[in-house]
Tab-separated table of C-alpha atoms and ligand atoms in Angstrom:
chain	number	residue	atom	x	y	z
A	1	MET	CA	0.000	0.000	0.000
A	2	LYS	CA	1.299	3.464	-0.920
A	3	VAL	CA	2.431	5.676	1.988
A	4	ARG	CA	0.243	8.784	1.682
A	5	LYS	CA	-0.315	9.994	5.225
A	6	ALA	CA	1.785	11.718	7.866
A	7	VAL	CA	1.301	12.707	11.483
A	8	ILE	CA	3.086	15.724	12.943
A	9	PRO	CA	2.840	15.731	16.738
A	10	ALA	CA	3.050	19.341	17.907
A	11	ALA	CA	1.360	19.215	21.284
A	12	GLY	CA	4.383	19.039	23.585
A	13	LEU	CA	4.853	21.704	26.237
A	14	GLY	CA	8.168	22.834	24.765
A	15	THR	CA	9.533	23.582	28.224
A	16	ARG	CA	13.083	23.986	26.900
A	17	PHE	CA	11.990	27.118	25.072
A	18	LEU	CA	10.041	28.856	27.809
A	19	PRO	CA	8.994	31.645	27.998
A	20	ALA	CA	8.699	31.740	24.155
A	21	THR	CA	6.516	28.623	24.214
A	22	LYS	CA	4.151	29.849	26.906
A	23	ALA	CA	1.633	30.979	24.273
A	24	LEU	CA	3.238	29.625	21.078
A	25	ALA	CA	3.749	26.037	19.881
A	26	LYS	CA	7.466	25.151	19.778
A	27	GLU	CA	6.932	24.089	16.140
A	28	MET	CA	6.090	27.732	15.277
A	29	LEU	CA	9.526	29.039	16.310
A	30	PRO	CA	11.204	30.274	13.119
A	31	ILE	CA	14.589	29.389	11.690
A	32	VAL	CA	15.467	32.823	10.259
A	33	ASP	CA	11.978	33.449	8.812
A	34	LYS	CA	10.238	30.078	8.488
A	35	PRO	CA	8.519	28.156	11.316
A	36	THR	CA	10.028	24.706	11.821
A	37	ILE	CA	6.661	23.053	11.115
A	38	GLN	CA	6.673	24.550	7.621
A	39	PHE	CA	10.026	22.852	6.872
A	40	ILE	CA	8.419	19.572	7.991
A	41	VAL	CA	5.298	20.034	5.849
A	42	GLU	CA	7.537	20.860	2.863
A	43	GLU	CA	9.597	17.676	3.443
A	44	ALA	CA	6.365	15.658	3.592
A	45	LYS	CA	5.153	17.159	0.312
A	46	ALA	CA	8.527	16.568	-1.370
A	47	SER	CA	8.272	12.911	-0.253
A	48	GLY	CA	4.875	12.365	-1.882
A	49	ILE	CA	2.724	12.660	1.253
A	50	GLU	CA	-0.829	13.824	0.466
A	51	ASP	CA	-2.608	14.116	3.861
A	52	ILE	CA	-1.108	15.388	7.130
A	53	LEU	CA	-2.633	15.287	10.594
A	54	ILE	CA	-1.181	17.857	12.978
A	55	VAL	CA	-1.654	16.994	16.657
A	56	GLU	CA	-2.009	20.255	18.532
A	57	GLY	CA	-1.883	21.286	22.142
A	58	LYS	CA	-3.234	24.385	23.801
A	59	GLN	CA	-1.417	26.683	21.341
A	60	LYS	CA	-3.707	25.513	18.577
A	61	ARG	CA	-4.428	28.813	16.870
A	62	SER	CA	-0.915	29.743	15.837
A	63	ILE	CA	-0.353	26.612	13.724
A	64	GLU	CA	-3.782	26.630	12.069
A	65	ASP	CA	-3.573	30.354	11.347
A	66	HIS	CA	-0.125	29.943	9.806
A	67	PHE	CA	-1.444	27.582	7.122
A	68	ASP	CA	-4.733	29.475	6.648
A	69	SER	CA	-5.389	32.463	4.375
A	70	ALA	CA	-4.848	35.936	5.855
A	71	PRO	CA	-7.205	38.206	3.835
A	72	GLU	CA	-6.279	41.506	5.512
A	73	LEU	CA	-2.546	40.905	5.193
A	74	GLU	CA	-2.918	39.696	1.603
A	75	GLN	CA	-4.985	42.797	0.609
A	76	ASN	CA	-2.442	45.043	2.238
A	77	LEU	CA	0.523	43.438	0.444
A	78	GLU	CA	-1.367	43.524	-2.853
A	79	ALA	CA	-2.259	47.218	-2.462
A	80	LYS	CA	1.388	48.020	-1.757
A	81	GLY	CA	2.560	45.990	-4.759
A	82	LYS	CA	4.683	43.646	-2.594
A	83	ALA	CA	4.385	40.727	-4.996
A	84	SER	CA	7.157	38.510	-3.650
A	85	LEU	CA	5.939	38.801	-0.044
A	86	LEU	CA	2.406	38.082	-1.220
A	87	LYS	CA	3.622	34.930	-2.969
A	88	MET	CA	5.392	33.858	0.213
A	89	VAL	CA	2.133	34.250	2.149
A	90	HIS	CA	0.123	32.393	-0.521
A	91	ASP	CA	2.669	29.539	-0.499
A	92	THR	CA	1.848	28.789	3.153
A	93	THR	CA	-1.804	28.261	2.196
A	94	ASP	CA	-1.315	26.548	-1.177
A	95	ILE	CA	1.207	24.191	0.366
A	96	GLY	CA	0.195	21.259	-1.846
A	97	VAL	CA	-0.963	18.835	0.855
A	98	ASN	CA	-4.206	18.479	2.823
A	99	LEU	CA	-3.874	19.495	6.456
A	100	PHE	CA	-6.064	18.092	9.235
A	101	TYR	CA	-5.977	18.875	12.939
A	102	VAL	CA	-6.710	17.067	16.171
A	103	ARG	CA	-6.163	18.233	19.723
A	104	GLN	CA	-4.306	16.263	22.393
A	105	PRO	CA	-6.116	17.124	25.649
A	106	TYR	CA	-3.141	16.378	27.945
A	107	PRO	CA	0.542	16.227	26.986
A	108	ASN	CA	0.815	12.552	27.981
A	109	GLY	CA	3.697	11.800	25.652
A	110	LEU	CA	4.593	11.254	22.002
A	111	GLY	CA	2.948	7.792	21.981
A	112	ASP	CA	-0.295	9.319	23.218
A	113	ALA	CA	-0.139	12.036	20.529
A	114	VAL	CA	0.364	9.447	17.764
A	115	ARG	CA	-2.457	7.279	19.177
A	116	LEU	CA	-4.908	10.108	18.403
A	117	ALA	CA	-4.230	9.595	14.676
A	118	LYS	CA	-5.781	6.101	14.605
A	119	SER	CA	-9.003	6.896	12.737
A	120	PHE	CA	-7.244	9.377	10.411
A	121	ILE	CA	-4.692	6.703	9.430
A	122	ALA	CA	-7.477	4.126	8.907
A	123	GLY	CA	-5.289	1.047	8.534
A	124	GLU	CA	-2.616	2.491	6.201
A	125	PRO	CA	1.158	2.659	6.686
A	126	PHE	CA	2.146	6.216	7.651
A	127	VAL	CA	4.998	8.454	8.749
A	128	VAL	CA	5.492	10.379	11.972
A	129	MET	CA	7.543	13.556	11.564
A	130	LEU	CA	8.847	15.620	14.472
A	131	GLY	CA	9.452	19.345	14.230
A	132	ASP	CA	12.442	18.974	16.557
A	133	ASP	CA	14.612	17.667	13.727
A	134	LEU	CA	15.283	19.391	10.413
A	135	MET	CA	16.951	17.179	7.825
A	136	GLN	CA	18.972	18.068	4.754
A	137	ASP	CA	19.931	15.573	2.085
A	138	LYS	CA	19.683	15.157	-1.680
A	139	ILE	CA	16.674	12.877	-1.168
A	140	PRO	CA	14.349	13.896	1.710
A	141	LEU	CA	14.656	11.496	4.670
A	142	THR	CA	10.918	10.733	4.626
A	143	GLN	CA	11.265	9.743	0.962
A	144	GLN	CA	14.222	7.497	1.888
A	145	LEU	CA	12.071	5.692	4.483
A	146	ILE	CA	9.217	5.297	1.992
A	147	THR	CA	11.612	3.788	-0.588
A	148	GLU	CA	12.826	1.235	2.014
A	149	TYR	CA	9.211	0.482	2.943
A	150	GLU	CA	8.362	-0.273	-0.674
A	151	GLN	CA	10.969	-3.082	-0.511
A	152	THR	CA	10.332	-4.397	3.020
A	153	HIS	CA	6.661	-3.554	3.767
A	154	ALA	CA	7.778	-3.170	7.377
A	155	SER	CA	8.078	-0.305	9.864
A	156	ILE	CA	11.341	1.662	9.560
A	157	LEU	CA	12.784	4.261	11.911
A	158	ALA	CA	15.425	6.804	11.023
A	159	VAL	CA	18.539	6.653	13.215
A	160	LYS	CA	21.787	8.557	13.329
A	161	LYS	CA	25.022	8.158	15.293
A	162	VAL	CA	25.248	10.651	18.164
A	163	PRO	CA	28.123	11.243	20.622
A	164	HIS	CA	28.028	8.518	23.299
A	165	ALA	CA	27.631	11.096	26.074
A	166	ASP	CA	24.348	12.276	24.481
A	167	VAL	CA	22.541	8.916	24.149
A	168	SER	CA	20.339	9.382	27.219
A	169	ALA	CA	18.473	12.193	25.454
A	170	TYR	CA	17.203	9.767	22.767
A	171	GLY	CA	15.546	6.496	21.985
A	172	VAL	CA	18.427	4.170	21.062
A	173	ILE	CA	18.510	0.933	19.038
A	174	ASP	CA	20.242	-2.338	19.751
A	175	PRO	CA	21.214	-3.338	16.183
A	176	GLU	CA	21.182	-7.067	15.492
A	177	SER	CA	22.517	-7.270	11.935
A	178	GLU	CA	22.907	-5.090	8.878
A	179	VAL	CA	20.491	-6.160	6.104
A	180	HIS	CA	22.287	-3.961	3.597
A	181	LYS	CA	24.388	-0.843	4.068
A	182	GLY	CA	22.539	1.461	6.457
A	183	LEU	CA	19.514	-0.822	7.081
A	184	TYR	CA	19.494	-2.695	10.400
A	185	ASN	CA	17.498	-5.493	11.957
A	186	VAL	CA	16.901	-4.370	15.519
A	187	ARG	CA	16.975	-6.474	18.686
A	188	LYS	CA	15.595	-3.778	20.962
A	189	PHE	CA	14.470	-0.150	21.073
A	190	VAL	CA	15.288	1.578	24.361
A	191	GLU	CA	13.933	5.012	25.358
A	192	LYS	CA	16.493	7.342	26.976
A	193	PRO	CA	18.966	4.718	28.280
A	194	SER	CA	21.660	5.733	30.738
A	195	VAL	CA	25.088	6.253	29.141
A	196	ASP	CA	26.294	2.968	30.694
A	197	GLU	CA	23.318	0.917	29.526
A	198	ALA	CA	22.926	2.276	25.971
A	199	PRO	CA	23.124	-0.640	23.520
A	200	SER	CA	24.631	1.574	20.755
A	201	ASP	CA	25.160	5.185	19.709
A	202	LEU	CA	22.476	4.909	17.024
A	203	ALA	CA	19.753	7.291	18.152
A	204	ILE	CA	16.208	7.473	16.817
A	205	ILE	CA	15.742	10.812	15.076
A	206	GLY	CA	12.442	12.459	14.269
A	207	ARG	CA	11.157	10.395	11.315
A	208	TYR	CA	9.295	7.109	11.705
A	209	LEU	CA	7.493	5.003	9.120
A	210	LEU	CA	4.996	2.785	10.925
A	211	THR	CA	2.511	0.073	10.041
A	212	PRO	CA	-0.999	0.609	11.450
A	213	GLU	CA	-0.602	-2.296	13.919
A	214	ILE	CA	1.202	0.242	16.151
A	215	PHE	CA	-2.253	1.540	17.188
A	216	ASP	CA	-3.280	-1.815	18.719
A	217	ILE	CA	-0.222	-1.489	20.958
A	218	LEU	CA	-0.603	2.238	21.698
A	219	ASP	CA	-4.196	1.628	22.837
A	220	HIS	CA	-2.823	-0.386	25.773
A	221	GLN	CA	0.598	1.204	26.217
A	222	LYS	CA	1.471	1.995	29.834
A	223	PRO	CA	3.428	5.174	30.664
A	224	GLY	CA	7.219	4.697	30.547
A	225	LYS	CA	10.160	7.088	31.084
A	226	GLY	CA	9.046	10.464	32.455
A	227	ASN	CA	5.621	8.934	33.161
A	228	GLU	CA	4.739	9.565	29.493
A	229	ILE	CA	3.339	7.155	26.902
A	230	GLN	CA	6.482	6.546	24.883
A	231	LEU	CA	6.320	5.802	21.161
A	232	THR	CA	9.672	3.982	21.467
A	233	ASP	CA	8.182	1.481	23.970
A	234	ALA	CA	5.287	0.745	21.611
A	235	ILE	CA	7.710	0.281	18.705
A	236	ASP	CA	9.765	-2.155	20.796
A	237	GLU	CA	6.561	-4.112	21.400
A	238	LEU	CA	5.679	-4.030	17.678
A	239	ASN	CA	9.136	-5.437	16.903
A	240	LYS	CA	8.180	-8.600	18.823
A	241	THR	CA	5.386	-9.441	16.378
A	242	GLN	CA	6.626	-7.951	13.075
A	243	ARG	CA	9.954	-6.691	11.754
A	244	VAL	CA	10.891	-3.096	12.542
A	245	PHE	CA	14.011	-1.839	10.758
A	246	ALA	CA	16.301	1.113	11.390
A	247	HIS	CA	17.605	3.216	8.502
A	248	GLU	CA	20.814	5.142	9.157
A	249	PHE	CA	20.527	8.710	7.904
A	250	THR	CA	23.769	10.019	6.449
A	251	GLY	CA	22.583	13.531	5.589
A	252	LYS	CA	22.726	16.575	7.820
A	253	ARG	CA	20.456	16.704	10.870
A	254	TYR	CA	19.694	19.938	12.682
A	255	ASP	CA	18.427	19.398	16.219
A	256	VAL	CA	16.205	22.406	16.848
A	257	GLY	CA	14.572	20.906	19.954
A	258	ASN	CA	17.213	22.274	22.328
A	259	LYS	CA	18.558	25.789	22.709
A	260	PHE	CA	22.111	25.283	21.470
A	261	GLY	CA	20.926	23.255	18.474
A	262	PHE	CA	18.436	25.982	17.677
A	263	VAL	CA	21.130	28.682	17.749
A	264	GLN	CA	23.469	26.555	15.585
A	265	THR	CA	20.698	25.892	13.051
A	266	THR	CA	19.776	29.562	12.842
A	267	ILE	CA	23.404	30.483	12.140
A	268	GLU	CA	23.883	27.763	9.510
A	269	TYR	CA	20.606	28.522	7.731
A	270	GLY	CA	21.520	32.207	7.834
A	271	LEU	CA	24.740	31.339	5.984
A	272	THR	CA	22.730	30.054	3.007
A	273	HIS	CA	19.623	32.261	3.202
A	274	PRO	CA	19.547	34.350	-0.011
A	275	GLU	CA	18.527	37.569	1.779
A	276	VAL	CA	21.133	37.579	4.530
A	277	GLN	CA	23.987	35.268	3.517
A	278	ASP	CA	26.129	38.139	2.184
A	279	GLU	CA	26.029	39.777	5.606
A	280	VAL	CA	26.081	36.721	7.887
A	281	ARG	CA	29.392	35.287	6.683
A	282	PRO	CA	31.534	38.446	7.071
A	283	TYR	CA	29.790	39.109	10.386
A	284	LEU	CA	30.673	35.644	11.709
A	285	LEU	CA	34.285	35.925	10.533
A	286	LYS	CA	34.634	39.311	12.242
A	287	LEU	CA	32.992	38.029	15.425
A	288	ALA	CA	35.205	34.916	15.486
A	289	ALA	CA	38.352	37.042	15.111
A	290	GLN	CA	37.164	39.314	17.910
A	291	LEU	CA	36.387	36.355	20.210
A	292	LYS	CA	39.776	34.793	19.452
A	293	ALA	CA	41.554	38.037	20.317
A	294	GLU	CA	39.591	38.264	23.599
A	295	ASP	CA	40.502	34.667	24.501
A	296	GLU	CA	44.190	35.309	23.735
A	297	LYS	CA	44.165	38.437	25.877
A	298	LYS	CA	42.553	36.525	28.765
A	299	ALA	CA	45.069	33.670	28.429
A	300	ALA	CA	47.992	36.143	28.404
A	301	LYS	CA	46.644	37.809	31.570
A	302	GLY	CA	46.289	34.428	33.278
A	303	LYS	CA	49.989	33.596	32.740
B	401	UTP	P1	9.648	16.540	23.069
B	401	UTP	O1	9.814	15.857	24.363
B	401	UTP	O2	10.844	16.911	22.287
B	401	UTP	O3	8.780	17.866	23.176
B	401	UTP	O4	8.634	15.684	22.192
B	401	UTP	P2	8.341	18.722	24.377
B	401	UTP	O5	7.880	17.860	25.488
B	401	UTP	O6	7.386	19.713	23.818
B	401	UTP	O7	9.708	19.503	24.701
B	401	UTP	P3	10.395	19.893	26.086
B	401	UTP	O8	11.232	18.705	26.427
B	401	UTP	O9	9.325	20.196	27.091
B	401	UTP	O10	11.211	21.105	25.706
B	401	UTP	C1	8.872	15.309	20.848
B	401	UTP	C2	7.720	15.711	19.955
B	401	UTP	O11	6.498	15.168	20.390
B	401	UTP	C3	5.509	16.145	20.565
B	401	UTP	C4	6.252	17.456	20.743
B	401	UTP	O12	5.458	18.540	20.282
B	401	UTP	C5	7.505	17.233	19.906
B	401	UTP	O13	7.281	17.534	18.545
B	401	UTP	N1	4.708	15.778	21.756
B	401	UTP	C6	5.312	15.444	22.920
B	401	UTP	C7	3.326	15.789	21.658
B	401	UTP	O14	2.733	16.097	20.611
B	401	UTP	N2	2.602	15.450	22.772
B	401	UTP	C8	3.181	15.114	23.946
B	401	UTP	O15	2.451	14.804	24.915
B	401	UTP	C9	4.588	15.121	24.017
């Protein structure tokens, strides 16, 4: 069956970005000028996804309004002859996929958010895409997972090597064997293991292709780490009754779910953004030289 549907869970509390996320979904925070959720919707579209369900929390309005028309703004831009800005605004509405929304009443975890998509998915294979991770590669990561699915007809998670010290921030896989380069059979999926107990450094990143049987498990899934219903636990359960593979992503991953990653991503996107790249690069070089001089001065004083 063709993979046509995606779920974007966007109902987390986003506590790492407070106070910005007090009244705004974390997925609406922009990288330079584009909300992270728009990057995700664009990746879905580029991968052939037709229907997307966005799971929203209390900050519902901001996401729905972003992808809706904005008549007053559009009239204003038209009257002022700002054609390119007007196109940019239209592009967020004519985004080329159908968007649907559901609300998660309590932030009980990623597994709970995905569970709410059961009737929308209606027995089809589907992808889960997290706004925390922006991916760059020649072929979109979601498309890569779909291509693997077309061969295996099994669930496939995207993984990437992370520094060993960071494993406890992720779901981690225990790889059993390599089916072909970059595709693993998995013994176990472990949510946020301690550094000592982590079975590998291959961390689950924010793209999952799942078969609909995951919902039978999520319906009965007990809370795990952090007292939340963990998608990783349900996937580990699924792996006991049908194959679940891991696909190693070799492209560039930007982790925008934590503050430092967000700052890094903003800088790197700024370096290639057509409107600011000519200023960002010389600025960074000047700043780096200045910081180096300061460090040298400090070191000389310390001697
Ligand atoms: P995170 O744990 O990264 O998001 O969840 P969070 O809880 O919002 O962030 P912090 O840790 O408090 O800063 C991963 C993804 O799952 C969604 C989040 O919106 C994020 O995209 N999520 C998480 C839900 O939709 N519902 C939940 O109950 C939890």
